[in-house]
mmCIF file of C-alpha atoms and ligand atoms in Angstrom:
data_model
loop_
_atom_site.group_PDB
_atom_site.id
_atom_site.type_symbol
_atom_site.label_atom_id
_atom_site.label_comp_id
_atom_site.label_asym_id
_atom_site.label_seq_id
_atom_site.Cartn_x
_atom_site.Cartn_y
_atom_site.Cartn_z
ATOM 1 C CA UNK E 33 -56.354 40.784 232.882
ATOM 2 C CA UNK E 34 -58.118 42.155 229.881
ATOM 3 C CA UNK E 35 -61.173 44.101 229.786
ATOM 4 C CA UNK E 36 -63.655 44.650 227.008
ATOM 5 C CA UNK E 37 -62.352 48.258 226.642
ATOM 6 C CA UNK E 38 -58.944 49.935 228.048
ATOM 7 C CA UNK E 39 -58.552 53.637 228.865
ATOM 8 C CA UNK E 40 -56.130 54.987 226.361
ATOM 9 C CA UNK E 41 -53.398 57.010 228.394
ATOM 10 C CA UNK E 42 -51.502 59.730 226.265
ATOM 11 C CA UNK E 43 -47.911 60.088 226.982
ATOM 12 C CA UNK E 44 -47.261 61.694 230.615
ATOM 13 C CA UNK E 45 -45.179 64.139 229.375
ATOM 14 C CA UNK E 46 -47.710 65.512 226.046
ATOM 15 C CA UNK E 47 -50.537 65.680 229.600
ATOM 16 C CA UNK E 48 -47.848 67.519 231.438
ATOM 17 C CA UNK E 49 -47.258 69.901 228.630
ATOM 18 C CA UNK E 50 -50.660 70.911 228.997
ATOM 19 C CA UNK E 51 -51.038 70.879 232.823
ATOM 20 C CA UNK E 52 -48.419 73.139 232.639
ATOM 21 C CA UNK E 53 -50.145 76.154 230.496
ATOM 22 C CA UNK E 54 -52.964 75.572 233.200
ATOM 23 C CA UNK E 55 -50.594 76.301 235.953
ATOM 24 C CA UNK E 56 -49.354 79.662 233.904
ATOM 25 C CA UNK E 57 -52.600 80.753 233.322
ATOM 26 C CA UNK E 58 -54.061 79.546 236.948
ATOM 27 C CA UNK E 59 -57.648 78.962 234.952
ATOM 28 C CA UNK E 60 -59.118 76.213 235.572
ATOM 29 C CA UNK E 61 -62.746 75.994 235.074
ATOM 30 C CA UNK E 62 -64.899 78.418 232.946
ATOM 31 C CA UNK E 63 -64.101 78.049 229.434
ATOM 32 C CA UNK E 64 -60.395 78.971 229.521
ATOM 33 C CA UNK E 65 -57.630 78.452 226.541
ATOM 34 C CA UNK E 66 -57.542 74.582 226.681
ATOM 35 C CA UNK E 67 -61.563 74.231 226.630
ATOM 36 C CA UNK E 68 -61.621 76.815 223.687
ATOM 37 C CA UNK E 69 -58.347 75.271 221.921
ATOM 38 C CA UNK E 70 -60.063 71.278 222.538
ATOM 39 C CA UNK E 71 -63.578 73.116 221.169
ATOM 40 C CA UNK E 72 -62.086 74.164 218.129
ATOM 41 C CA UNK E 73 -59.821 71.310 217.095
ATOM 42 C CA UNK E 74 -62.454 68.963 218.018
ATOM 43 C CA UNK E 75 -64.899 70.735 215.317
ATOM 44 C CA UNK E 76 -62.279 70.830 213.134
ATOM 45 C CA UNK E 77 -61.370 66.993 213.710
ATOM 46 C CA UNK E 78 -65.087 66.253 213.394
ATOM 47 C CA UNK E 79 -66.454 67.861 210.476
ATOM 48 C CA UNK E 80 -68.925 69.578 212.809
ATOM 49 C CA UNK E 81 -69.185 73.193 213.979
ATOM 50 C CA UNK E 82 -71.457 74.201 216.847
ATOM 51 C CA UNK E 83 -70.128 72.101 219.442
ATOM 52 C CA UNK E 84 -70.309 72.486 223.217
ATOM 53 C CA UNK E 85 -68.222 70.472 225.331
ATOM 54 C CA UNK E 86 -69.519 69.152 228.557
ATOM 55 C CA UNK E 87 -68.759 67.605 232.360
ATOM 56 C CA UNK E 88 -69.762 64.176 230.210
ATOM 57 C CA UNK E 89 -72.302 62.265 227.950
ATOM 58 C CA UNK E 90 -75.183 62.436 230.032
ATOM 59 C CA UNK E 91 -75.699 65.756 230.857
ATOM 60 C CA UNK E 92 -76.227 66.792 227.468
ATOM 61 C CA UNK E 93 -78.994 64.298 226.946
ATOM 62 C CA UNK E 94 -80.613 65.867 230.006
ATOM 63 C CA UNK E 95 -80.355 69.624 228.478
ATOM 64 C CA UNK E 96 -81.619 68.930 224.827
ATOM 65 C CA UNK E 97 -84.687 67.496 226.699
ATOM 66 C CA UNK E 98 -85.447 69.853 229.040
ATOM 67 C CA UNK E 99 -84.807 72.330 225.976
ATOM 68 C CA UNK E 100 -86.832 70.116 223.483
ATOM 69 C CA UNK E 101 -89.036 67.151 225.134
ATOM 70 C CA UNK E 102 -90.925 69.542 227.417
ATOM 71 C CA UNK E 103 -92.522 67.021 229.431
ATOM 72 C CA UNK E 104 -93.939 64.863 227.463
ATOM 73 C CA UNK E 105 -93.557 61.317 225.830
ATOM 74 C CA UNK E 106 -90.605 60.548 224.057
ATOM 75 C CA UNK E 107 -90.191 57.721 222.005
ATOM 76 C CA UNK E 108 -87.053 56.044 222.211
ATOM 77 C CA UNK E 109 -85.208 52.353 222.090
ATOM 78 C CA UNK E 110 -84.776 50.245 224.514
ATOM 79 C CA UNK E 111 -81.695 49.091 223.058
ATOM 80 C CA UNK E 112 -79.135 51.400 224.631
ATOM 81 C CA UNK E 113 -76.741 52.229 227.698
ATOM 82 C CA UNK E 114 -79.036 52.913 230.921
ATOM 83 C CA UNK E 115 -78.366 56.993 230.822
ATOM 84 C CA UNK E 116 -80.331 57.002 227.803
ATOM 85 C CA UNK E 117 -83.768 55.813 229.360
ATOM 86 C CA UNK E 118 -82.441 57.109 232.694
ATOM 87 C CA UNK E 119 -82.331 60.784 231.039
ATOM 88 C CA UNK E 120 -85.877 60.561 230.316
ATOM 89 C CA UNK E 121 -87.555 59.666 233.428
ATOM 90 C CA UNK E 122 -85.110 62.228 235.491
ATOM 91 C CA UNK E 123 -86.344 65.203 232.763
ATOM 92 C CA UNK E 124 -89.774 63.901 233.979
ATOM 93 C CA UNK E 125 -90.696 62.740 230.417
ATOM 94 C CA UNK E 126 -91.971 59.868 229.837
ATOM 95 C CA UNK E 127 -90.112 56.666 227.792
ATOM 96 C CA UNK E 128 -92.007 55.283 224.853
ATOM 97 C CA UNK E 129 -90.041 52.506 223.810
ATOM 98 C CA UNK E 130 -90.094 51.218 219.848
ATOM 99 C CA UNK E 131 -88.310 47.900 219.628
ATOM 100 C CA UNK E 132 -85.448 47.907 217.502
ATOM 101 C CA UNK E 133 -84.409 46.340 213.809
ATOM 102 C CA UNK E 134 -83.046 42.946 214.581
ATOM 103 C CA UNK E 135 -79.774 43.441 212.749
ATOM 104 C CA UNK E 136 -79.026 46.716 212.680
ATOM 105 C CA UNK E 137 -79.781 46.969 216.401
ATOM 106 C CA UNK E 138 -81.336 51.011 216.028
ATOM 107 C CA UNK E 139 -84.363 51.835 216.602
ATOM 108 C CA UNK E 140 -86.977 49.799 214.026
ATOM 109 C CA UNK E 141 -87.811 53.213 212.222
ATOM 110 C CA UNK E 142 -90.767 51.517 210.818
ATOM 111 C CA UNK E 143 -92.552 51.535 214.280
ATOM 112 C CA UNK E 144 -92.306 55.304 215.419
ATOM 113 C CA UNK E 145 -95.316 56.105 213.620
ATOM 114 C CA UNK E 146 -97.487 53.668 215.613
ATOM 115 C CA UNK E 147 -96.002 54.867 219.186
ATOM 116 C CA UNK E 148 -96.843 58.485 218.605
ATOM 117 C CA UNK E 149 -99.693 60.543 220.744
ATOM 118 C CA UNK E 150 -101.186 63.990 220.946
ATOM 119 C CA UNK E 151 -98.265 63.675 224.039
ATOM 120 C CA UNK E 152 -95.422 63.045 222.103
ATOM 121 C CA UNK E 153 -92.618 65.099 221.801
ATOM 122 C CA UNK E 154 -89.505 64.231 220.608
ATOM 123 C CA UNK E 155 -87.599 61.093 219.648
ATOM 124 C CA UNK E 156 -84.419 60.454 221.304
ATOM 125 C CA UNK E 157 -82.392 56.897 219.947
ATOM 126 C CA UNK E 158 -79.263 56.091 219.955
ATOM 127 C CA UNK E 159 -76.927 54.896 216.872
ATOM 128 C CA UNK E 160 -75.879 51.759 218.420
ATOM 129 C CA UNK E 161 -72.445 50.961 218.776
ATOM 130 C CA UNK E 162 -72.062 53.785 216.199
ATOM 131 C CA UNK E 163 -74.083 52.269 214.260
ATOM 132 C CA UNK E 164 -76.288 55.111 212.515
ATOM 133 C CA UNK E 165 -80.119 55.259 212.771
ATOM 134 C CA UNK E 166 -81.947 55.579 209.575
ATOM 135 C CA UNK E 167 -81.579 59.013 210.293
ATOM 136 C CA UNK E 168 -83.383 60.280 206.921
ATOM 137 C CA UNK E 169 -87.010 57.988 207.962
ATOM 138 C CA UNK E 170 -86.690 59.294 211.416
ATOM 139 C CA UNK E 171 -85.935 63.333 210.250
ATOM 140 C CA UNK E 172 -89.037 62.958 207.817
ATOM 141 C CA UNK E 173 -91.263 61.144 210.296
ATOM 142 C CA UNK E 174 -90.361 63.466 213.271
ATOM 143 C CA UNK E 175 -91.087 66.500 210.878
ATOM 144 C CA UNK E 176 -94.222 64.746 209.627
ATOM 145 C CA UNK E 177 -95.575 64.981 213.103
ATOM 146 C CA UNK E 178 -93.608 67.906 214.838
ATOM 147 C CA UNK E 179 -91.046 66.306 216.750
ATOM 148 C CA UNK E 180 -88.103 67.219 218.306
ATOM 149 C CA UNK E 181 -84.982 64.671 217.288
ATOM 150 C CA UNK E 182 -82.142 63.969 219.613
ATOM 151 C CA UNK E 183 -79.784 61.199 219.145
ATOM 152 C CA UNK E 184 -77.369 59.939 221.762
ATOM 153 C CA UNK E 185 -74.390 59.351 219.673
ATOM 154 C CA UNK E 186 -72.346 58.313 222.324
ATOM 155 C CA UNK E 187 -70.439 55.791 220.799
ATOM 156 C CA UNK E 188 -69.822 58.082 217.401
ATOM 157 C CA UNK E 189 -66.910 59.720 217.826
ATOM 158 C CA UNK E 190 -65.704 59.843 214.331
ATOM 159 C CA UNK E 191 -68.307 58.186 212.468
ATOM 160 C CA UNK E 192 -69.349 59.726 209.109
ATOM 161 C CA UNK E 193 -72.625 58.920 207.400
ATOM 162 C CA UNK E 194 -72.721 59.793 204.273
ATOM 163 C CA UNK E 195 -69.569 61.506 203.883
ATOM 164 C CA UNK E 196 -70.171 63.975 207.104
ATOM 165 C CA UNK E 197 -70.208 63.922 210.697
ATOM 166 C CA UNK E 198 -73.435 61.732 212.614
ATOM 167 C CA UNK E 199 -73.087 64.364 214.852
ATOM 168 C CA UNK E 200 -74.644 66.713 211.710
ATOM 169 C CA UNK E 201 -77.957 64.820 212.340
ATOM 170 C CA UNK E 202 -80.838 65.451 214.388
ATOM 171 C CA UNK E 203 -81.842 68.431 216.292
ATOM 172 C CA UNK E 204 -79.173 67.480 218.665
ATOM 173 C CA UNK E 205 -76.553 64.903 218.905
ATOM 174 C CA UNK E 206 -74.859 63.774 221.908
ATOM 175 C CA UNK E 207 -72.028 62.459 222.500
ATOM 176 C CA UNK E 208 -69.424 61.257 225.782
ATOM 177 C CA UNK E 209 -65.949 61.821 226.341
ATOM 178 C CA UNK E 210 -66.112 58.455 229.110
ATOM 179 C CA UNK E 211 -62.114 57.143 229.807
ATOM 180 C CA UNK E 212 -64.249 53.956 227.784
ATOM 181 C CA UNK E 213 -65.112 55.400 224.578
ATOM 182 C CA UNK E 214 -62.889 55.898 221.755
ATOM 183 C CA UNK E 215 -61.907 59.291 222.247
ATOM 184 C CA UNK E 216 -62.310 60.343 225.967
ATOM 185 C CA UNK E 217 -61.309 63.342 228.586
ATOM 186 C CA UNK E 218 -61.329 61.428 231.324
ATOM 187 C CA UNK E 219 -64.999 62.258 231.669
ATOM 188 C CA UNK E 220 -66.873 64.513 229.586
ATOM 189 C CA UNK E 221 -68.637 64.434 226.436
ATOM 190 C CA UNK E 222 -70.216 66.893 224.075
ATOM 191 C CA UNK E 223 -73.424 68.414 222.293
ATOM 192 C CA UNK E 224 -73.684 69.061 218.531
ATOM 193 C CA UNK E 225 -76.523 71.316 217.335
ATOM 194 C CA UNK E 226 -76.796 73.061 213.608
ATOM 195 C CA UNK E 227 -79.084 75.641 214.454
ATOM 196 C CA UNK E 228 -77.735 78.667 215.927
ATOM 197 C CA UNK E 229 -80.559 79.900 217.767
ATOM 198 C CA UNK E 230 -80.760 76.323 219.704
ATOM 199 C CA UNK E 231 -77.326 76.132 219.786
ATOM 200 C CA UNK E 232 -76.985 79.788 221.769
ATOM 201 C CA UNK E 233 -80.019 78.236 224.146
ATOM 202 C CA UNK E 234 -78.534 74.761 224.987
ATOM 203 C CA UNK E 235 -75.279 76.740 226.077
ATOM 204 C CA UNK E 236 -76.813 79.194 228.319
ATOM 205 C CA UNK E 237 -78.493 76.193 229.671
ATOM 206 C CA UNK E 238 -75.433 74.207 230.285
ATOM 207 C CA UNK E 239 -73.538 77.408 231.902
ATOM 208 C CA UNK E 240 -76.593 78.581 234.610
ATOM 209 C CA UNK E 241 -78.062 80.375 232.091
ATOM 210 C CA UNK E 242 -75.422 83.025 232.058
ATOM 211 C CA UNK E 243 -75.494 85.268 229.177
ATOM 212 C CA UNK E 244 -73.032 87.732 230.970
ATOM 213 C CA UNK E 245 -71.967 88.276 234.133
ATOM 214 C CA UNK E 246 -74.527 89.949 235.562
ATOM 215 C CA UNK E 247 -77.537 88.867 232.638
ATOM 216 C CA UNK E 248 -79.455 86.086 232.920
ATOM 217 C CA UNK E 249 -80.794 83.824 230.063
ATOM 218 C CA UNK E 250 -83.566 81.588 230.955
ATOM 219 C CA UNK E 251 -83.324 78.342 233.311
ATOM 220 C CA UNK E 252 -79.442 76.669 233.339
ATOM 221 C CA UNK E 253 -77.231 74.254 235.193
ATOM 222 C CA UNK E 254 -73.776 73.552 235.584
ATOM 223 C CA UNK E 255 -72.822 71.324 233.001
ATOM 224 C CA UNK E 256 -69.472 72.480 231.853
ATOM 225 C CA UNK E 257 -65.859 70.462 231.053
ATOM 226 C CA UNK E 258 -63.314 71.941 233.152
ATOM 227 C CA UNK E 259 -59.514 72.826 231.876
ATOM 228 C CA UNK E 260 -58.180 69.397 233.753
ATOM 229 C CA UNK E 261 -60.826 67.727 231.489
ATOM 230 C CA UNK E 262 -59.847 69.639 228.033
ATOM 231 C CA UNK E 263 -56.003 69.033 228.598
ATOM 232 C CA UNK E 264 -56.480 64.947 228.738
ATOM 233 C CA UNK E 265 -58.232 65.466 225.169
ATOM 234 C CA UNK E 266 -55.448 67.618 223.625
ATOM 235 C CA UNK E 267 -53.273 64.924 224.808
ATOM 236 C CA UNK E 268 -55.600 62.073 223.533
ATOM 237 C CA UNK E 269 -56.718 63.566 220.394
ATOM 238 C CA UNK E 270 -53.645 63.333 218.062
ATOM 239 C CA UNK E 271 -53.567 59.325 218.779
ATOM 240 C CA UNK E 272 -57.111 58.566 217.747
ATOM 241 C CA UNK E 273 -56.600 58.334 214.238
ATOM 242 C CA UNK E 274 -54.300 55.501 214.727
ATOM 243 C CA UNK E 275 -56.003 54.033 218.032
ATOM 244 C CA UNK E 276 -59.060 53.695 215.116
ATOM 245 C CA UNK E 277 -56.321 51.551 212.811
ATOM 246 C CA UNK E 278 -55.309 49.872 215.220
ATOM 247 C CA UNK E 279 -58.981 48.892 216.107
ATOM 248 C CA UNK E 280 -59.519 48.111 212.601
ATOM 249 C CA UNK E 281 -57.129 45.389 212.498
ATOM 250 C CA UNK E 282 -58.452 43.900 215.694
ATOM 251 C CA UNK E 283 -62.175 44.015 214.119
ATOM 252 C CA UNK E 284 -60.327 42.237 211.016
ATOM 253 C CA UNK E 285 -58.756 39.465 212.930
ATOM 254 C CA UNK E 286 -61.843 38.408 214.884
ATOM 255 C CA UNK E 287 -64.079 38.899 211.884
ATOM 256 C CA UNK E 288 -61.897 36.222 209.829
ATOM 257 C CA UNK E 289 -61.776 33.977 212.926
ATOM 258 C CA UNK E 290 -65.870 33.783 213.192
ATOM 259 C CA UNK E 291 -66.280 33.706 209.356
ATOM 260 C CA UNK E 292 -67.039 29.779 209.639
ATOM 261 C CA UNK E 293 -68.934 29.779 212.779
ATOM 262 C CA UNK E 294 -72.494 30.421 213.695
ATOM 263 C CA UNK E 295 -72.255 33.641 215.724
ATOM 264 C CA UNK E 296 -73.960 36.500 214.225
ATOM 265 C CA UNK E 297 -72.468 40.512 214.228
ATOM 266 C CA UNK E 298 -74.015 43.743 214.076
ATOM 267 C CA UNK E 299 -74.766 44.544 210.584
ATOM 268 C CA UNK E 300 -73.565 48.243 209.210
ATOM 269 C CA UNK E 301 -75.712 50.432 207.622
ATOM 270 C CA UNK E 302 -74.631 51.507 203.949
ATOM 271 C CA UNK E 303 -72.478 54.654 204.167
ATOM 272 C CA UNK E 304 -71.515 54.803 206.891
ATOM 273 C CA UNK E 305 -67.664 55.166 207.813
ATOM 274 C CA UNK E 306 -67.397 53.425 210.961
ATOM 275 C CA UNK E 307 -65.184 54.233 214.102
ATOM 276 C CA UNK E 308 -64.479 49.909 215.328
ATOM 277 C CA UNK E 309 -66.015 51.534 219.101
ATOM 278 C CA UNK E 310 -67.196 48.006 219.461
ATOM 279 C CA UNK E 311 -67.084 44.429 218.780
ATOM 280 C CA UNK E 312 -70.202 42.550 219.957
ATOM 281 C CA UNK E 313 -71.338 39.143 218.956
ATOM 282 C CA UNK E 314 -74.645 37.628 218.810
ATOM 283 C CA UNK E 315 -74.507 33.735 220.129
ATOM 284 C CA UNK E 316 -77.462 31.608 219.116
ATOM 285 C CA UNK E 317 -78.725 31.200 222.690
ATOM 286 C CA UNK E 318 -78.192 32.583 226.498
ATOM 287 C CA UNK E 319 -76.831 29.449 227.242
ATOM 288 C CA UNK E 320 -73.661 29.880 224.968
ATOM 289 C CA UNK E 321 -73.184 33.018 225.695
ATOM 290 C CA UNK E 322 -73.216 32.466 229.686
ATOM 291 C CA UNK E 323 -70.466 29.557 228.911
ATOM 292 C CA UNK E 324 -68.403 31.899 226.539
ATOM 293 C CA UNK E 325 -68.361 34.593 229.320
ATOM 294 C CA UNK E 326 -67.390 32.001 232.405
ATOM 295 C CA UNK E 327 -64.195 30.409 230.130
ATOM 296 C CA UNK E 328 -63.435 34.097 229.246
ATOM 297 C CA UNK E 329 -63.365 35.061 233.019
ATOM 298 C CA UNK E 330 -61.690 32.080 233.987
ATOM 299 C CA UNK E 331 -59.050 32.887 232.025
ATOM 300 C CA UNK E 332 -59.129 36.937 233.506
ATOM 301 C CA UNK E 333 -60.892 37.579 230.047
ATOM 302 C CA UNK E 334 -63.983 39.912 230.561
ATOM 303 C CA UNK E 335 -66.521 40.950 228.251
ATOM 304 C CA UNK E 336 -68.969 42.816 228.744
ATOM 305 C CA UNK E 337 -73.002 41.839 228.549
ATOM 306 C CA UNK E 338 -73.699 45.069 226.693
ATOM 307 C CA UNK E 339 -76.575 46.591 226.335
ATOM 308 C CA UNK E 340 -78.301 44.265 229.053
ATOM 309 C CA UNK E 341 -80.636 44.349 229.962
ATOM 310 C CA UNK E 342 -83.134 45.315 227.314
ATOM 311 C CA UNK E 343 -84.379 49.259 229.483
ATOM 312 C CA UNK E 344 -88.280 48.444 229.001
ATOM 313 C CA UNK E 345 -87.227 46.264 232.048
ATOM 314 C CA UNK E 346 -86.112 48.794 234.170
ATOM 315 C CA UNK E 347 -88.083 49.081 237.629
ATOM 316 C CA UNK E 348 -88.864 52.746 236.784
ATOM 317 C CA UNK E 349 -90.657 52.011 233.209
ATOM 318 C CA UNK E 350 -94.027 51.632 232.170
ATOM 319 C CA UNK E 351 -93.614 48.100 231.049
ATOM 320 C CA UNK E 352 -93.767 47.246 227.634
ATOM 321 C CA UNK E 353 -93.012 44.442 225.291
ATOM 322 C CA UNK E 354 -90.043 44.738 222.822
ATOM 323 C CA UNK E 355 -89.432 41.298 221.596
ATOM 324 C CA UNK E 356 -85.958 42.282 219.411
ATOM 325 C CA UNK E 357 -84.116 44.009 221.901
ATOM 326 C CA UNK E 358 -85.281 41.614 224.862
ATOM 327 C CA UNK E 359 -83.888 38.670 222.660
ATOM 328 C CA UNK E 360 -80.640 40.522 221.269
ATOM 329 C CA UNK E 361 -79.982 41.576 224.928
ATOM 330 C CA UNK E 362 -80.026 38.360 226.395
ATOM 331 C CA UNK E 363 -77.480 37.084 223.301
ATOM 332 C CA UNK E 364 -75.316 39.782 223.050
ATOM 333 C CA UNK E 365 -71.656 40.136 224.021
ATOM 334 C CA UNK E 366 -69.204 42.761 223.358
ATOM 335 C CA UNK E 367 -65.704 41.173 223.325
ATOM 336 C CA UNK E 368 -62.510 43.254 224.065
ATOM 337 C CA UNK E 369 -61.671 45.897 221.741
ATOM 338 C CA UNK E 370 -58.928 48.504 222.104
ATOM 339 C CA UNK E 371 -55.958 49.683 220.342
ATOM 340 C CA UNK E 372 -53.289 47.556 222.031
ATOM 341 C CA UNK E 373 -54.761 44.284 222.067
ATOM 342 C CA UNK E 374 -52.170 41.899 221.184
ATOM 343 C CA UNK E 375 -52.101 38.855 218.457
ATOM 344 C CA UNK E 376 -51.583 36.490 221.402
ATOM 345 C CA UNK E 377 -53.938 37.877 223.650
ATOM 346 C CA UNK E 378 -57.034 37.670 220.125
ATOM 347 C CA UNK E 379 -55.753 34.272 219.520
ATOM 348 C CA UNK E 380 -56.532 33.598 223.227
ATOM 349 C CA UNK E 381 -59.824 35.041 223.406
ATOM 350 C CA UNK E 382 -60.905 33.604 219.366
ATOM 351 C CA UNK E 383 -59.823 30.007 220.649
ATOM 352 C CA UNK E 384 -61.634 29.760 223.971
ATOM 353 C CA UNK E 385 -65.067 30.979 221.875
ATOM 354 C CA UNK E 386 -64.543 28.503 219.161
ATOM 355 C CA UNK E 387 -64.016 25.594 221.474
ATOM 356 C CA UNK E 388 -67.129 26.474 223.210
ATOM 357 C CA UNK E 389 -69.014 26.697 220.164
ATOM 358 C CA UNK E 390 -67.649 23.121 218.427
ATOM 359 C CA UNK E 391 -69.510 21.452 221.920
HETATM 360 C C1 PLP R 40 -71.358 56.119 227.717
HETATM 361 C C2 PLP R 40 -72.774 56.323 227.312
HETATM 362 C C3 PLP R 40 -73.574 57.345 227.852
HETATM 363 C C4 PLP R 40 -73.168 58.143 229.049
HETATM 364 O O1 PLP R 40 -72.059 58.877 228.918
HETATM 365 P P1 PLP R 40 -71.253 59.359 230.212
HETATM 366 O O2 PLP R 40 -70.170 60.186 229.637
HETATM 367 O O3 PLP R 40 -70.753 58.131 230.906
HETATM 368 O O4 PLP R 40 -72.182 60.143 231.065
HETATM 369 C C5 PLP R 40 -74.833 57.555 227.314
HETATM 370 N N1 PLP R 40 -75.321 56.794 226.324
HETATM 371 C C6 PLP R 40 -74.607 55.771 225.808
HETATM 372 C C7 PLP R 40 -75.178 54.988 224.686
HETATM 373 C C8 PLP R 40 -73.318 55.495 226.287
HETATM 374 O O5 PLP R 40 -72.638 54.466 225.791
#
């Protein structure tokens, strides 16, 4: 069977290693020497200082808008995982959703302007398939007007715009640590924040609002990656370089193999140093799509409809028509992509499309 994505496991024995320091130390929650040894190779790793790791990706979307949307509108894409929308409404802010740039996928920068209100607060989108935002129009449009920026970089790990970290952008960036994404601690996932006075609030939020034992700063939760959590990403961490080359050559094969063929792919923004966290295609219709996905599955091939649907069509949204993402969501399909994908298995999975698409 192959999946779009497959967990990478570590060695048992480099996990072990860690477990066992836990089992000297008998800390296991509470920021003990693997969180704080993860923390700081992680920063290292990414180019970007001022991170806090947490229990996974969508907690941190939740804090940097209770910290920064208060409770009002938020402008956002409707291009995106569910979490991202999801976050909104359970912050009790309200989605605004800008329809997205039909190639690039992001959020169509072009329309923020229009969607703001005397209500708006801050802009949360995502850089799709780590696929950056124009993050300079949306920085000078969300200072323009006072708004907060937060981008769910989810998918990012890695990814360099510009020659530094995505994670550098924004107010805040987000990112997860899910067993699906490119680098992963089983769950968990991570906030990135330049400004150290935001920085020192978003982590008394995500630890009760402890400042001390017995001090208290403001309103917090518990949103904190464990030791158990932090050992999986030491033992993950030294193999994502060449899980990411491995990727690469996987991106390369399929590329080559659609070169003469109608299917369209997500076009990269210029500088950007991509991390291969994805490989979706773009079929002409629903219709070829839906037949690509049941000769994949017959053959216990399954890709994944992702993102689908478009979120203005969630139950809990204000409706609203976005025309891009409603028609890239109903054409989109992300084929399998992970490190150990084998020629045979690509040549498998390349034929069975191309057939498909001769008819
Ligand atoms: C995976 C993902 C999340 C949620 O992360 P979790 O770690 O699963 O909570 C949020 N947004 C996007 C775009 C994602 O892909």
């Amino acid at each position: 069977m192959i999946n779009v994505t497959k967990t990478f496991l570590p060695p048992l024995e480099e996990y072990q290693k860690y477990l066992q320091q836990i089992w000297e130390s008998n800390q296991i929650a509470n920021g003990g020497k693997l969180w704080f040894e993860l923390k700081e190779k992680l920063e290292k790793y990414l180019g970007s200082p001022n991170l806090i790791l947490t229990a996974n990706g969508t907690l941190p979307l939740q804090i940097a808008l209770k910290v920064l949307a208060g409770n009002g509108e938020v402008i956002t894409t409707p291009f995106s995982y569910v979490a991202t929308t999801a976050a909104i409404v359970w912050e009790n802010c309200t989605p605004v959703f800008v329809d997205i740039h039909p190639e690039f996928l992001t959020i169509d920068e072009t329309k923020i302007e229009a969607a703001i209100t005397e209500k708006t607060t801050a802009i949360l989108a995502t850089h799709v398939f780590g696929n950056p935002c124009n993050v300079e129009e949306t920085d000078r449009i969300a200072k323009k007007h006072g708004l907060k920026v937060i981008y769910d970089a989810a998918h990012c790990f890695g990814v360099k715009y510009k020659d530094q970290s995505i994670f550098n952008y924004g107010d805040v960036s987000t990112c997860s640590f899910h067993a699906t994404k490119i680098f992963h601690t089983g769950e968990g996932g991570a906030m990135f924040c330049k400004d150290p006075q935001l920085y020192e609030e978003l982590f008394y939020r995500h630890n009760f609002g402890h400042k001390n034992a017995t001090e208290f700063s403001g309103l917090g939760i518990n949103a904190k990656m464990n030791e158990l959590q932090a050992a999986m990403g030491l033992a993950v961490l030294p193999y994502v370089d060449s899980d990411i080359t491995q990727r690469k050559v996987i991106y390369d094969f399929y590329k080559e193999a659609f070169i003469d063929t109608q299917l369209n792919m997500i076009k990269l923004r210029d500088g950007v140093k991509w991390n291969y966290s994805y490989f979706p295609v773009i079929f002409s219709h629903e219709n070829e799509l839906l037949k690509v996905q049941k000769a994949l599955n017959k053959k216990e091939i399954f890709p994944r409809r992702y993102f689908y649907p478009s979120l203005n069509s969630l139950e809990y949204v204000q409706k609203k028509i976005c025309l891009n993402s409603e028609d890239i969501s109903s054409r989109i399909l992300c084929l399998p992509l992970y490190g150990s994908l084998n020629i045979h298995q690509l040549e498998i999975i390349t034929r069975s499309i191309e057939e498909i698409l001769k008819q």
